[in-house]
mmCIF file of C-alpha atoms (C1' of nucleotides) in Angstrom:
data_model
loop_
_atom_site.group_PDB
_atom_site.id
_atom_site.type_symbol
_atom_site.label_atom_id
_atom_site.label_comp_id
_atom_site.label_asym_id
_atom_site.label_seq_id
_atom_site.Cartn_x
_atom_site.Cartn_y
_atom_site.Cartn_z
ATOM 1 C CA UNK A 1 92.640 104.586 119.734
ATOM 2 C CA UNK A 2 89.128 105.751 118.977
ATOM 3 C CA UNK A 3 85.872 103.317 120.784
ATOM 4 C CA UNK A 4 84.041 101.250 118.398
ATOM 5 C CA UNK A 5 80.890 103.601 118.420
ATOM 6 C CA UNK A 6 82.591 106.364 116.575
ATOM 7 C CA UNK A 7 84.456 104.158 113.967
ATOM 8 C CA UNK A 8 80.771 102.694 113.563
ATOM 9 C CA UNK A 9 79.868 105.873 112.648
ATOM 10 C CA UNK A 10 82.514 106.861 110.587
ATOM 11 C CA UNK A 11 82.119 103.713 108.408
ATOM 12 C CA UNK A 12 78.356 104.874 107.776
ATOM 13 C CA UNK A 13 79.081 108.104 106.762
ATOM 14 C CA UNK A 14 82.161 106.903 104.039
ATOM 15 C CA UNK A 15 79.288 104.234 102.819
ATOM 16 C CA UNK A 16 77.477 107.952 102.241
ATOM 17 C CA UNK A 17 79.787 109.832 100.931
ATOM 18 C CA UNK A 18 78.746 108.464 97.577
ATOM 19 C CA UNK A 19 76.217 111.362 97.512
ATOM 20 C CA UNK A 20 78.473 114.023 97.669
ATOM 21 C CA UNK A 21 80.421 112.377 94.536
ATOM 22 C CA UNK A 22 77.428 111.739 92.336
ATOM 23 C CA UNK A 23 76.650 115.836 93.043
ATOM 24 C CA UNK A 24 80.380 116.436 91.865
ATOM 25 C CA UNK A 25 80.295 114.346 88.756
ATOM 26 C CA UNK A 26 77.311 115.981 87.503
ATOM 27 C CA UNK A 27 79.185 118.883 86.709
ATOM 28 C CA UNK A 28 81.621 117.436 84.776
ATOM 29 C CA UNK A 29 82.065 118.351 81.238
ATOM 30 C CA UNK A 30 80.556 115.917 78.227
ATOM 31 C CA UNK A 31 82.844 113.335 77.324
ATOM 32 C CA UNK A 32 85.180 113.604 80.886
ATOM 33 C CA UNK A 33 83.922 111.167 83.272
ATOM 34 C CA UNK A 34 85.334 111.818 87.062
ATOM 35 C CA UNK A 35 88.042 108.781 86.070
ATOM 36 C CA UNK A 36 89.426 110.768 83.357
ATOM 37 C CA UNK A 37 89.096 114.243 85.674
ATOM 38 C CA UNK A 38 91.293 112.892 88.123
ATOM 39 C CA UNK A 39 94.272 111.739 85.355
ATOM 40 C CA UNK A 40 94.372 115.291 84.325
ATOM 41 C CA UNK A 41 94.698 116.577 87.795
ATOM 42 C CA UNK A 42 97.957 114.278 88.619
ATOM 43 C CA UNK A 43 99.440 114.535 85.520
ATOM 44 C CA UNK A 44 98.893 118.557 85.715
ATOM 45 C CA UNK A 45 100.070 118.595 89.888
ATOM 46 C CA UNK A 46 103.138 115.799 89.419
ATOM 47 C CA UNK A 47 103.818 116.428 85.679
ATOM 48 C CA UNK A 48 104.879 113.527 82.935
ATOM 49 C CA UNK A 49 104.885 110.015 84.316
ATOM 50 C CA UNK A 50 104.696 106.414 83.760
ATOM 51 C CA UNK A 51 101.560 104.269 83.385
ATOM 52 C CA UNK A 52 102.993 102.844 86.277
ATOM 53 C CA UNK A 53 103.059 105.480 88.522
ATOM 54 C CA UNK A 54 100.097 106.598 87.416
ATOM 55 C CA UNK A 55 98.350 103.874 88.858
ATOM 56 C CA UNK A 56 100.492 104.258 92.102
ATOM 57 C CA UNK A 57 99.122 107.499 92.760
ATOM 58 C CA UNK A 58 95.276 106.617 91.512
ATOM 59 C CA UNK A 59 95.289 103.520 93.750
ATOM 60 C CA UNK A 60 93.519 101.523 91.135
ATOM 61 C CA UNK A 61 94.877 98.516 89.094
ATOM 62 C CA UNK A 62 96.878 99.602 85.599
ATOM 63 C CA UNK A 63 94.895 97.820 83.563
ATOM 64 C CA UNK A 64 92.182 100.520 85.240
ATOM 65 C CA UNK A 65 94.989 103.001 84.605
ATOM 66 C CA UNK A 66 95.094 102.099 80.874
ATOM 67 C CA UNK A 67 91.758 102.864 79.941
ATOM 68 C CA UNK A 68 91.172 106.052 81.408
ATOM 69 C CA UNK A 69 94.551 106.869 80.141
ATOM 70 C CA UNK A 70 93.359 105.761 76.962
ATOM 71 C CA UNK A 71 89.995 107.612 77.120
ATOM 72 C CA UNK A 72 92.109 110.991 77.576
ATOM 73 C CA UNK A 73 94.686 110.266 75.136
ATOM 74 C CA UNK A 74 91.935 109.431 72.363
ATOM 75 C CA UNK A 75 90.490 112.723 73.437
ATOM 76 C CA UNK A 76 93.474 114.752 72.714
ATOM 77 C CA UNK A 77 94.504 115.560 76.573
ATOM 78 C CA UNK A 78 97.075 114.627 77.591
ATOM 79 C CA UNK A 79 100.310 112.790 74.830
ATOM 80 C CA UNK A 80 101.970 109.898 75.489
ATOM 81 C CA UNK A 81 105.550 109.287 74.091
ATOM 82 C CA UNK A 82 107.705 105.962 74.424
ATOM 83 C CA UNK A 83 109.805 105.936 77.237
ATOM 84 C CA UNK A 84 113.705 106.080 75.798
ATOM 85 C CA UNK A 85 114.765 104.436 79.174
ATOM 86 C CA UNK A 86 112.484 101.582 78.993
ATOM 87 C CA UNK A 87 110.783 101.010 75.581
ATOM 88 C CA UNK A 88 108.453 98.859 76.969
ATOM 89 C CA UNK A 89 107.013 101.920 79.150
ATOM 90 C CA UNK A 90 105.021 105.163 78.313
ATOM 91 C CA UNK A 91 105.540 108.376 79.257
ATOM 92 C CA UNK A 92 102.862 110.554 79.930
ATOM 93 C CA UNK A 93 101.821 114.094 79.965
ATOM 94 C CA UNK A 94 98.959 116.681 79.798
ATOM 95 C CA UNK A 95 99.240 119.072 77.032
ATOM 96 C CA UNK A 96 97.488 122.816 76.260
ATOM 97 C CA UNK A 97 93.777 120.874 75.342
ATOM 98 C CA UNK A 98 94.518 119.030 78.798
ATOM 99 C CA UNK A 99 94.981 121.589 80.564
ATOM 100 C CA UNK A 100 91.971 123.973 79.420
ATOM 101 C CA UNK A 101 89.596 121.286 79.533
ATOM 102 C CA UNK A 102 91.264 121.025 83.415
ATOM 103 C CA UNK A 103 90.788 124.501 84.295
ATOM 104 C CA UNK A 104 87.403 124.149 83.028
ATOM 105 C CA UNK A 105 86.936 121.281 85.466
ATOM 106 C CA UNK A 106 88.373 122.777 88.303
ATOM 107 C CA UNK A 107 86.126 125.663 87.978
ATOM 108 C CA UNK A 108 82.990 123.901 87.777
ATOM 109 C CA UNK A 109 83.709 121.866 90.798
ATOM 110 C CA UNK A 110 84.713 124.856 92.502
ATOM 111 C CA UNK A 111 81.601 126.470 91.668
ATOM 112 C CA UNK A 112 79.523 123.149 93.040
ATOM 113 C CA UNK A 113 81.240 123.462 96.555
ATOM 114 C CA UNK A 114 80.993 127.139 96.741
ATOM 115 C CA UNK A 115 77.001 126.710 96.384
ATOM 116 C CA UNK A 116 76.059 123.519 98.208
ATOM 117 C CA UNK A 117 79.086 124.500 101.016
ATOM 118 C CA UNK A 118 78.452 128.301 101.206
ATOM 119 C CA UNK A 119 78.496 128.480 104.884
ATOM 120 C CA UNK A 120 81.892 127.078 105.458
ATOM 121 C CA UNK A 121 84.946 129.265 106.254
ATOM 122 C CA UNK A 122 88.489 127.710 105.086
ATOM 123 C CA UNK A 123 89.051 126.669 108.123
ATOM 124 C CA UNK A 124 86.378 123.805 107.849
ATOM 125 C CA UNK A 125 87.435 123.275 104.727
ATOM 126 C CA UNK A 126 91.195 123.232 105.207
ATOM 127 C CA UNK A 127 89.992 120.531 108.685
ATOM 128 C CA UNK A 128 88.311 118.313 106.327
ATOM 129 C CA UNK A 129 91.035 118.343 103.906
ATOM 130 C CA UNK A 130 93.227 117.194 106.291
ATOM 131 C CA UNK A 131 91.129 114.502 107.939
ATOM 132 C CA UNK A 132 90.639 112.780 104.613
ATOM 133 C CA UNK A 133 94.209 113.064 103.753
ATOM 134 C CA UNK A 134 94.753 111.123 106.720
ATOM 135 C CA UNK A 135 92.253 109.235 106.550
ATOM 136 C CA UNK A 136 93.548 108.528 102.639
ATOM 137 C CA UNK A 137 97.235 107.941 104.388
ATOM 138 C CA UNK A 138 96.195 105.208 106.914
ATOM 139 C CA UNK A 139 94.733 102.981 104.463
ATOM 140 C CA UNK A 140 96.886 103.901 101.894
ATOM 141 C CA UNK A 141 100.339 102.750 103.975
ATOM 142 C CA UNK A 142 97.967 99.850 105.389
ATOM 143 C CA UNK A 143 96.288 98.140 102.263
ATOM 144 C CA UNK A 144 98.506 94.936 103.272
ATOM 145 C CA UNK A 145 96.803 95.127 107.099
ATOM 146 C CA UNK A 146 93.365 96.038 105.870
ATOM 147 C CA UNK A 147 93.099 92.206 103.959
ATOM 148 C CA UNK A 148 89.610 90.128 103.929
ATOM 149 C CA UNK A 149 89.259 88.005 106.935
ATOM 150 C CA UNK A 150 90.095 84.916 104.758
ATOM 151 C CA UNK A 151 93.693 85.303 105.382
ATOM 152 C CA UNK A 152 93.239 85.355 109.346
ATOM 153 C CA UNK A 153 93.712 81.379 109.486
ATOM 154 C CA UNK A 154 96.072 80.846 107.210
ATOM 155 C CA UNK A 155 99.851 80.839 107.319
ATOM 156 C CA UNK A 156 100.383 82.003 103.773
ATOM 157 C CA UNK A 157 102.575 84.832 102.596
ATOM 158 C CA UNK A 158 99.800 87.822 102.212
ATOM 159 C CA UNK A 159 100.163 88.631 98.712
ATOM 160 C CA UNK A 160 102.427 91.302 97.542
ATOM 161 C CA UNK B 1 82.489 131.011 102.067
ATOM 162 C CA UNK B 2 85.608 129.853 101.347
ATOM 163 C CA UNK B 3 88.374 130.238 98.956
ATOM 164 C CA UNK B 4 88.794 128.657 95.386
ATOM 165 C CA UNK B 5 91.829 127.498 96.145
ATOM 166 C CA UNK B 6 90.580 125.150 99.047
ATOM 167 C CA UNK B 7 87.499 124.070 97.216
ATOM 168 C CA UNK B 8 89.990 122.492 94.477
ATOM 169 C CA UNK B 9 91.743 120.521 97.247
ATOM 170 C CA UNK B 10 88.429 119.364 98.617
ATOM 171 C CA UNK B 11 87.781 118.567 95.021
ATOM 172 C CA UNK B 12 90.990 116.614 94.335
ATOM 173 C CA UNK B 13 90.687 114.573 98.414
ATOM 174 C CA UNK B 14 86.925 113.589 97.435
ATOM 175 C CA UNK B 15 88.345 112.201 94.076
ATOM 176 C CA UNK B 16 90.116 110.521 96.242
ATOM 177 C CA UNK B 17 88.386 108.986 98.807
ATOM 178 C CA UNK B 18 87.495 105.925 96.660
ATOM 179 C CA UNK B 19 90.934 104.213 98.118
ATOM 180 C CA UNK B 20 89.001 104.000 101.642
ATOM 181 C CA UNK B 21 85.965 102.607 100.266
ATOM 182 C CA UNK B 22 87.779 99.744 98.326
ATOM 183 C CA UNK B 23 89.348 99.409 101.359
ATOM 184 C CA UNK B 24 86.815 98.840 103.789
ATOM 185 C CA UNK B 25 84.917 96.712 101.239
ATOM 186 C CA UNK B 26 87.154 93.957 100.981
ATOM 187 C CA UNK B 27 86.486 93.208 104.523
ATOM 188 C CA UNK B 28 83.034 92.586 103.629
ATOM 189 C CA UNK B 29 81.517 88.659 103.828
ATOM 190 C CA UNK B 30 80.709 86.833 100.507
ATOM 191 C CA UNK B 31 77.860 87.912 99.028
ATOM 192 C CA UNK B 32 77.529 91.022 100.858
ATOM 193 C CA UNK B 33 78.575 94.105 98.584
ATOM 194 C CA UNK B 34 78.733 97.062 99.584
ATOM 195 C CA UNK B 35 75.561 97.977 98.594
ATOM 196 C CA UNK B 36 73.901 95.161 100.248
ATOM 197 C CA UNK B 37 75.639 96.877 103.672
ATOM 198 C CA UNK B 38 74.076 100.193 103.797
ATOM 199 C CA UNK B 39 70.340 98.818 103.231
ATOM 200 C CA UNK B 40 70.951 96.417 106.311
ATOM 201 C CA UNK B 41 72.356 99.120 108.640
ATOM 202 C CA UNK B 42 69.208 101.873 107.276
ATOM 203 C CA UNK B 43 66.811 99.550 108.248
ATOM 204 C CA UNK B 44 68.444 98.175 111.217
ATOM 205 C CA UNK B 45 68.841 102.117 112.507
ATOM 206 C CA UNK B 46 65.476 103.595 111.022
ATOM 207 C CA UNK B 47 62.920 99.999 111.852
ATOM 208 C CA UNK B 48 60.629 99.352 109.270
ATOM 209 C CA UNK B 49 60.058 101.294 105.869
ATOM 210 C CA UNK B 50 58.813 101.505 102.413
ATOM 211 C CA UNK B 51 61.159 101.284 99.270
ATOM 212 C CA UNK B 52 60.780 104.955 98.497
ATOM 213 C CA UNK B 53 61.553 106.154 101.558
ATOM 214 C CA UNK B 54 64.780 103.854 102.046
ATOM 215 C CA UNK B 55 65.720 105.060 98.504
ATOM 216 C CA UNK B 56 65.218 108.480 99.822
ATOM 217 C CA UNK B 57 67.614 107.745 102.833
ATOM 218 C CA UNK B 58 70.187 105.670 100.189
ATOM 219 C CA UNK B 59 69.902 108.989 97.945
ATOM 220 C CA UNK B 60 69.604 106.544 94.904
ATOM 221 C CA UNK B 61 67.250 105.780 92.364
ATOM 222 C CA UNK B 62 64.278 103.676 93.789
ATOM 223 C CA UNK B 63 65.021 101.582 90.621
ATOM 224 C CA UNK B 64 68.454 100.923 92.160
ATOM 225 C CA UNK B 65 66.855 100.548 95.724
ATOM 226 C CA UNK B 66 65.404 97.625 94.456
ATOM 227 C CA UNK B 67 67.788 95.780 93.081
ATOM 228 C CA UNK B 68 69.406 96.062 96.190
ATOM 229 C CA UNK B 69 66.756 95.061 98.431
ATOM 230 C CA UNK B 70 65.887 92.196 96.049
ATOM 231 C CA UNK B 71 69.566 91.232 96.990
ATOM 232 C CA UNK B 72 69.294 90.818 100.999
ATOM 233 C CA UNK B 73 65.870 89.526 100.611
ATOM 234 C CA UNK B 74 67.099 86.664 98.346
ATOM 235 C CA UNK B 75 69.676 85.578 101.074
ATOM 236 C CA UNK B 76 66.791 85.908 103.656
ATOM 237 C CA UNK B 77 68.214 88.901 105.609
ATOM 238 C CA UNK B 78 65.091 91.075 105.088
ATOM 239 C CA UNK B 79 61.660 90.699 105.192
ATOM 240 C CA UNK B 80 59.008 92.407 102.435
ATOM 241 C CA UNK B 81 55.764 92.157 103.594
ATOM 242 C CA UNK B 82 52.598 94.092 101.612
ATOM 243 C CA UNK B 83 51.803 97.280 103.524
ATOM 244 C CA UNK B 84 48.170 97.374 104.627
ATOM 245 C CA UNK B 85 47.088 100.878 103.636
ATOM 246 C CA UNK B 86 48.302 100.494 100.198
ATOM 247 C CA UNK B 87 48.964 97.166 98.339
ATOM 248 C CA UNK B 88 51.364 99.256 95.686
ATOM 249 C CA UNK B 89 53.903 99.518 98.879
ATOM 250 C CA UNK B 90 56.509 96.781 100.595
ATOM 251 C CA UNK B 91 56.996 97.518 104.046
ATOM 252 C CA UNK B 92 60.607 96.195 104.312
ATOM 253 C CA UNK B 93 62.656 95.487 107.873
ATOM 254 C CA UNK B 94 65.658 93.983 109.102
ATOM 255 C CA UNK B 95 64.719 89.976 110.182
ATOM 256 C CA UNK B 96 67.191 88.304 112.677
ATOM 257 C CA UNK B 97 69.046 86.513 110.065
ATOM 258 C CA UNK B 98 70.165 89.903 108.681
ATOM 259 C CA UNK B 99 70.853 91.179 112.405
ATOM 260 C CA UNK B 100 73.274 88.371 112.652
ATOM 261 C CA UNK B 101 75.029 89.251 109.673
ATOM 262 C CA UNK B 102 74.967 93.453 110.451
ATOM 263 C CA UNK B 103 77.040 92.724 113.447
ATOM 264 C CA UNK B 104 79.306 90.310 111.753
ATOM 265 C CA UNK B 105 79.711 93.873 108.674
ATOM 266 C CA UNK B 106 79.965 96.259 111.652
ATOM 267 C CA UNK B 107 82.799 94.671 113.363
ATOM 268 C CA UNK B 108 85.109 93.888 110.214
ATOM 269 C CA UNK B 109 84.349 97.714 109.385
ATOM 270 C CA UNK B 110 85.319 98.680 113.205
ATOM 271 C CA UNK B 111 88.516 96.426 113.247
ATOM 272 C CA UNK B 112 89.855 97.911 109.382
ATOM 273 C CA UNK B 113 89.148 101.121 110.743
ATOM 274 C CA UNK B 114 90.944 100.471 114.197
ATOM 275 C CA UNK B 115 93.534 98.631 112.168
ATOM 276 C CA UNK B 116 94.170 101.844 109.732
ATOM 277 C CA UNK B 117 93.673 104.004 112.377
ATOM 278 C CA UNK B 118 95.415 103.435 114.739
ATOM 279 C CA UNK B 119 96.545 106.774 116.104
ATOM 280 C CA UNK B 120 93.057 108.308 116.102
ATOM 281 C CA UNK B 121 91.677 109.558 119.157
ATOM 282 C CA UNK B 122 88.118 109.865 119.481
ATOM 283 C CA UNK B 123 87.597 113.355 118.877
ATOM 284 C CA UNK B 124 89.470 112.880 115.559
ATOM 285 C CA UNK B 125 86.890 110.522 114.455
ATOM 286 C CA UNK B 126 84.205 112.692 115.851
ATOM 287 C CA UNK B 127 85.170 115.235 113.981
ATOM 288 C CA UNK B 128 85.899 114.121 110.800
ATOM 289 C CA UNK B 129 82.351 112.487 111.214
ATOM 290 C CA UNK B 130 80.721 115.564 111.718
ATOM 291 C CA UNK B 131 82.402 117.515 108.892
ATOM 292 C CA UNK B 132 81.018 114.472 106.690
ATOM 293 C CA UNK B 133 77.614 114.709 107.746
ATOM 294 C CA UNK B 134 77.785 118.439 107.091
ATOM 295 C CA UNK B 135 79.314 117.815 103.853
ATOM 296 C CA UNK B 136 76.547 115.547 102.890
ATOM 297 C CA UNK B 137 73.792 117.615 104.145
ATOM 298 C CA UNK B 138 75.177 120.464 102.157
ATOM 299 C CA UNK B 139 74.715 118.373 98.931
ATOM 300 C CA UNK B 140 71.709 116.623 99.749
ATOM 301 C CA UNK B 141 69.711 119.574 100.550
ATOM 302 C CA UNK B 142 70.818 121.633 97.815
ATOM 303 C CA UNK B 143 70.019 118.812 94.665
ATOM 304 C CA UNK B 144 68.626 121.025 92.618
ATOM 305 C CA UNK B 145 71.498 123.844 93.088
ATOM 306 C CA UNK B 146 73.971 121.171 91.684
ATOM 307 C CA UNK B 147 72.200 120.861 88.695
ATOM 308 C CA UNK B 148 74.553 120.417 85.524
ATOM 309 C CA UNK B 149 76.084 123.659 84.184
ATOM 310 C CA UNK B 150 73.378 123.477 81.287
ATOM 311 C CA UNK B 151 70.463 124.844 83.726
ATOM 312 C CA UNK B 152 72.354 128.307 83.750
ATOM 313 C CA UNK B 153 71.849 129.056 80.458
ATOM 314 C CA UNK B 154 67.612 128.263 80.076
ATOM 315 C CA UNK B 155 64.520 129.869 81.485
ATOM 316 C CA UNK B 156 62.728 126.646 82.175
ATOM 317 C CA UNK B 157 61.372 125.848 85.635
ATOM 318 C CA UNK B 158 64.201 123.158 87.503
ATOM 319 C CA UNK B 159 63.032 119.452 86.723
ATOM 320 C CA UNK B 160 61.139 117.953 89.685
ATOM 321 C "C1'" DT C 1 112.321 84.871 83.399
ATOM 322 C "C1'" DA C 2 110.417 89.151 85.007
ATOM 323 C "C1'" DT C 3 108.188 93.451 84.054
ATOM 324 C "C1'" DT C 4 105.322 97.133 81.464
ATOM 325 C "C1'" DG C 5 101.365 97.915 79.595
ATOM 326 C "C1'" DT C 6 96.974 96.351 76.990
ATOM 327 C "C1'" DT C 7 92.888 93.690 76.304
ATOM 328 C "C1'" DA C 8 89.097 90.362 77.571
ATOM 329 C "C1'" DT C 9 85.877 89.260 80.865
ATOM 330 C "C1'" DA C 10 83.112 89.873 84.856
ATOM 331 C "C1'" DC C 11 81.092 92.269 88.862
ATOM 332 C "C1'" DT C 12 79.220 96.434 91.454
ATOM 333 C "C1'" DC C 13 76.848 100.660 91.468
ATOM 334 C "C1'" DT C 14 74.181 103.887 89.197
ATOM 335 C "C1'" DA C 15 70.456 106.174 86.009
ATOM 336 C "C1'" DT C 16 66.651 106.335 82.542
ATOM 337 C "C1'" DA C 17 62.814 104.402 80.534
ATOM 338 C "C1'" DA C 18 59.224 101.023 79.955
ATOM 339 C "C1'" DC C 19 56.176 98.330 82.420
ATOM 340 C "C1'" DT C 20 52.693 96.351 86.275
ATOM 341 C "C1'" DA C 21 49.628 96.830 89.677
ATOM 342 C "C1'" DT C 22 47.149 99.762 92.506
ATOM 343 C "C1'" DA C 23 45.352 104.375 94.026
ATOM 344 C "C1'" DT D 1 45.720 109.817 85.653
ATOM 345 C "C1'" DA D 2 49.174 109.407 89.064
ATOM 346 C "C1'" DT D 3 52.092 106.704 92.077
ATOM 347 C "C1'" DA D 4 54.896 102.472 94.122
ATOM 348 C "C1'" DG D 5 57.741 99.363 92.772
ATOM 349 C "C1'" DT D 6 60.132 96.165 89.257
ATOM 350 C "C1'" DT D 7 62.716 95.053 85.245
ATOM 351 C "C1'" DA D 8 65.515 96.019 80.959
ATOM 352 C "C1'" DT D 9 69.182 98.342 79.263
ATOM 353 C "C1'" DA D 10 73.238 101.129 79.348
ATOM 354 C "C1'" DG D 11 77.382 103.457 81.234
ATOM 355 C "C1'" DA D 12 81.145 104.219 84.681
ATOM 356 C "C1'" DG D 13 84.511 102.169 87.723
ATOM 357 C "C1'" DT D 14 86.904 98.348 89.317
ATOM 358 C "C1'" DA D 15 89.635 93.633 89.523
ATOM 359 C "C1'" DT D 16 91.698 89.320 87.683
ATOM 360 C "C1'" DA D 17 93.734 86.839 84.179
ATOM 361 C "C1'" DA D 18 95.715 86.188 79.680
ATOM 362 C "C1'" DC D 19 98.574 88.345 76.498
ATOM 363 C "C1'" DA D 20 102.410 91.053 73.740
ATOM 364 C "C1'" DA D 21 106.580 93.410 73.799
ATOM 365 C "C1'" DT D 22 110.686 94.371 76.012
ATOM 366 C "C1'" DA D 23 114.145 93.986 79.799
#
DNA sequence: TATTGTTATACTCTATAACTATA
DNA sequence: TATAGTTATAGAGTATAACAATA
């Protein structure tokens, strides 16, 4: 396990990573908020889905889910069709105006790191995706160990 | 420089990355967001400042900065005081009330991270701190690079 | 009854613009 | 006039709770 010092530091630098965001979103196309940006990219990388899953994979609540789902669908991105399974479920998927606008977006972020990060090889790249994917992993598997303090001294279930 | 194709997963694990930060903000005490967090550790780090140069270090509007420091100086955590060489300016600083309370942030952010981390070793955490601060520095120093796609297409001299 | 998804409400973080006090 | 900081307003992202429709 890492010393206190260095997790210190790493929660200083996540508290700043809200610069290199706000740089990102900039780019984004009129009308396609980074919320709506990442719906296109899981639909387009994991294809049609439920609402439900949806929100699994975004890590946000589904009524969170909804609205940016409802954003893009009032936008003409991506279709949703009942589910014939389960007609209280939607099933969800980006079509051919999804996908341009996504290509579009893809581009122009690419085109943001290549100029602000022109002096990295892949290989920093490729390290840093990695770290934050584990990073991403460890709290993802963990939300139910990462609870507020509150629940320390009590003898309650933990929720969910 | 790197590829496209790693730039897009950089893209998609910064999208991403808001899981951690919900994470380690649920840890926080009442009535200290996020927000409230980062201003107490700046000034606790850096001593005493001005607004515009702590908005400088947030990278955030000093309209925002304000609100913000209006927030810990309400609770009594920092202390404004008019700056001598020019009554326009707060010199703003960290009081021991605020100290107290830092400590109490840094070690709920130390134990999530220990507690989602687990298998880190230091130089994990080193180095996924260093590629952040690199990361950062690439898109702080390069503002006006970032600029929305609109830029390309004038001949007018880059706001600020 | 339980679950899927939507809507209403509220809170945090941010930016732009209008404003004040001072330089 | 220009600058330091505040406040008003608006937009994006999120969560909780109440709700409708279906299982």
């Amino acid at each position: 396990m890492a010393t206190q010092s260095h997790y210190e530091e790493l929660a200083r630098q996540l508290s700043a990573i809200g610069t290199v965001k706000r740089g990102l979103g900039r780019v984004l196309p009129t009308d396609c908020p980074a919320g709506a940006a990442i719906v296109l990219m899981l639909l387009d990388r994991y294809g049609e889905m439920r609402m439900s899953k949806l929100a699994e994979l975004l890590d946000i609540d589904m009524s969170v889910t909804s609205r940016h789902v409802a954003h893009v669908a009032e936008r003409g991105w991506v279709d949703r069709k009942a589910d014939p399974l389960d007609r209280r479920s939607r099933l969800l998927s980006i079509n051919p105006s999804g996908e341009k606008l996504l290509r579009q977006v893809s581009e122009r972020y690419t085109n943001a790191l290549a100029n602000c990060l022109s002096d990295w090889s892949d290989e920093d790249v490729d390290r840093l995706n990695e770290l934050l994917a584990r990073l991403r992993a460890g709290f993802g598997d963990t939300r139910s160990r990462a609870l507020p303090h509150q629940v320390e001294s009590t003898t309650r279930t933990p929720s969910q």
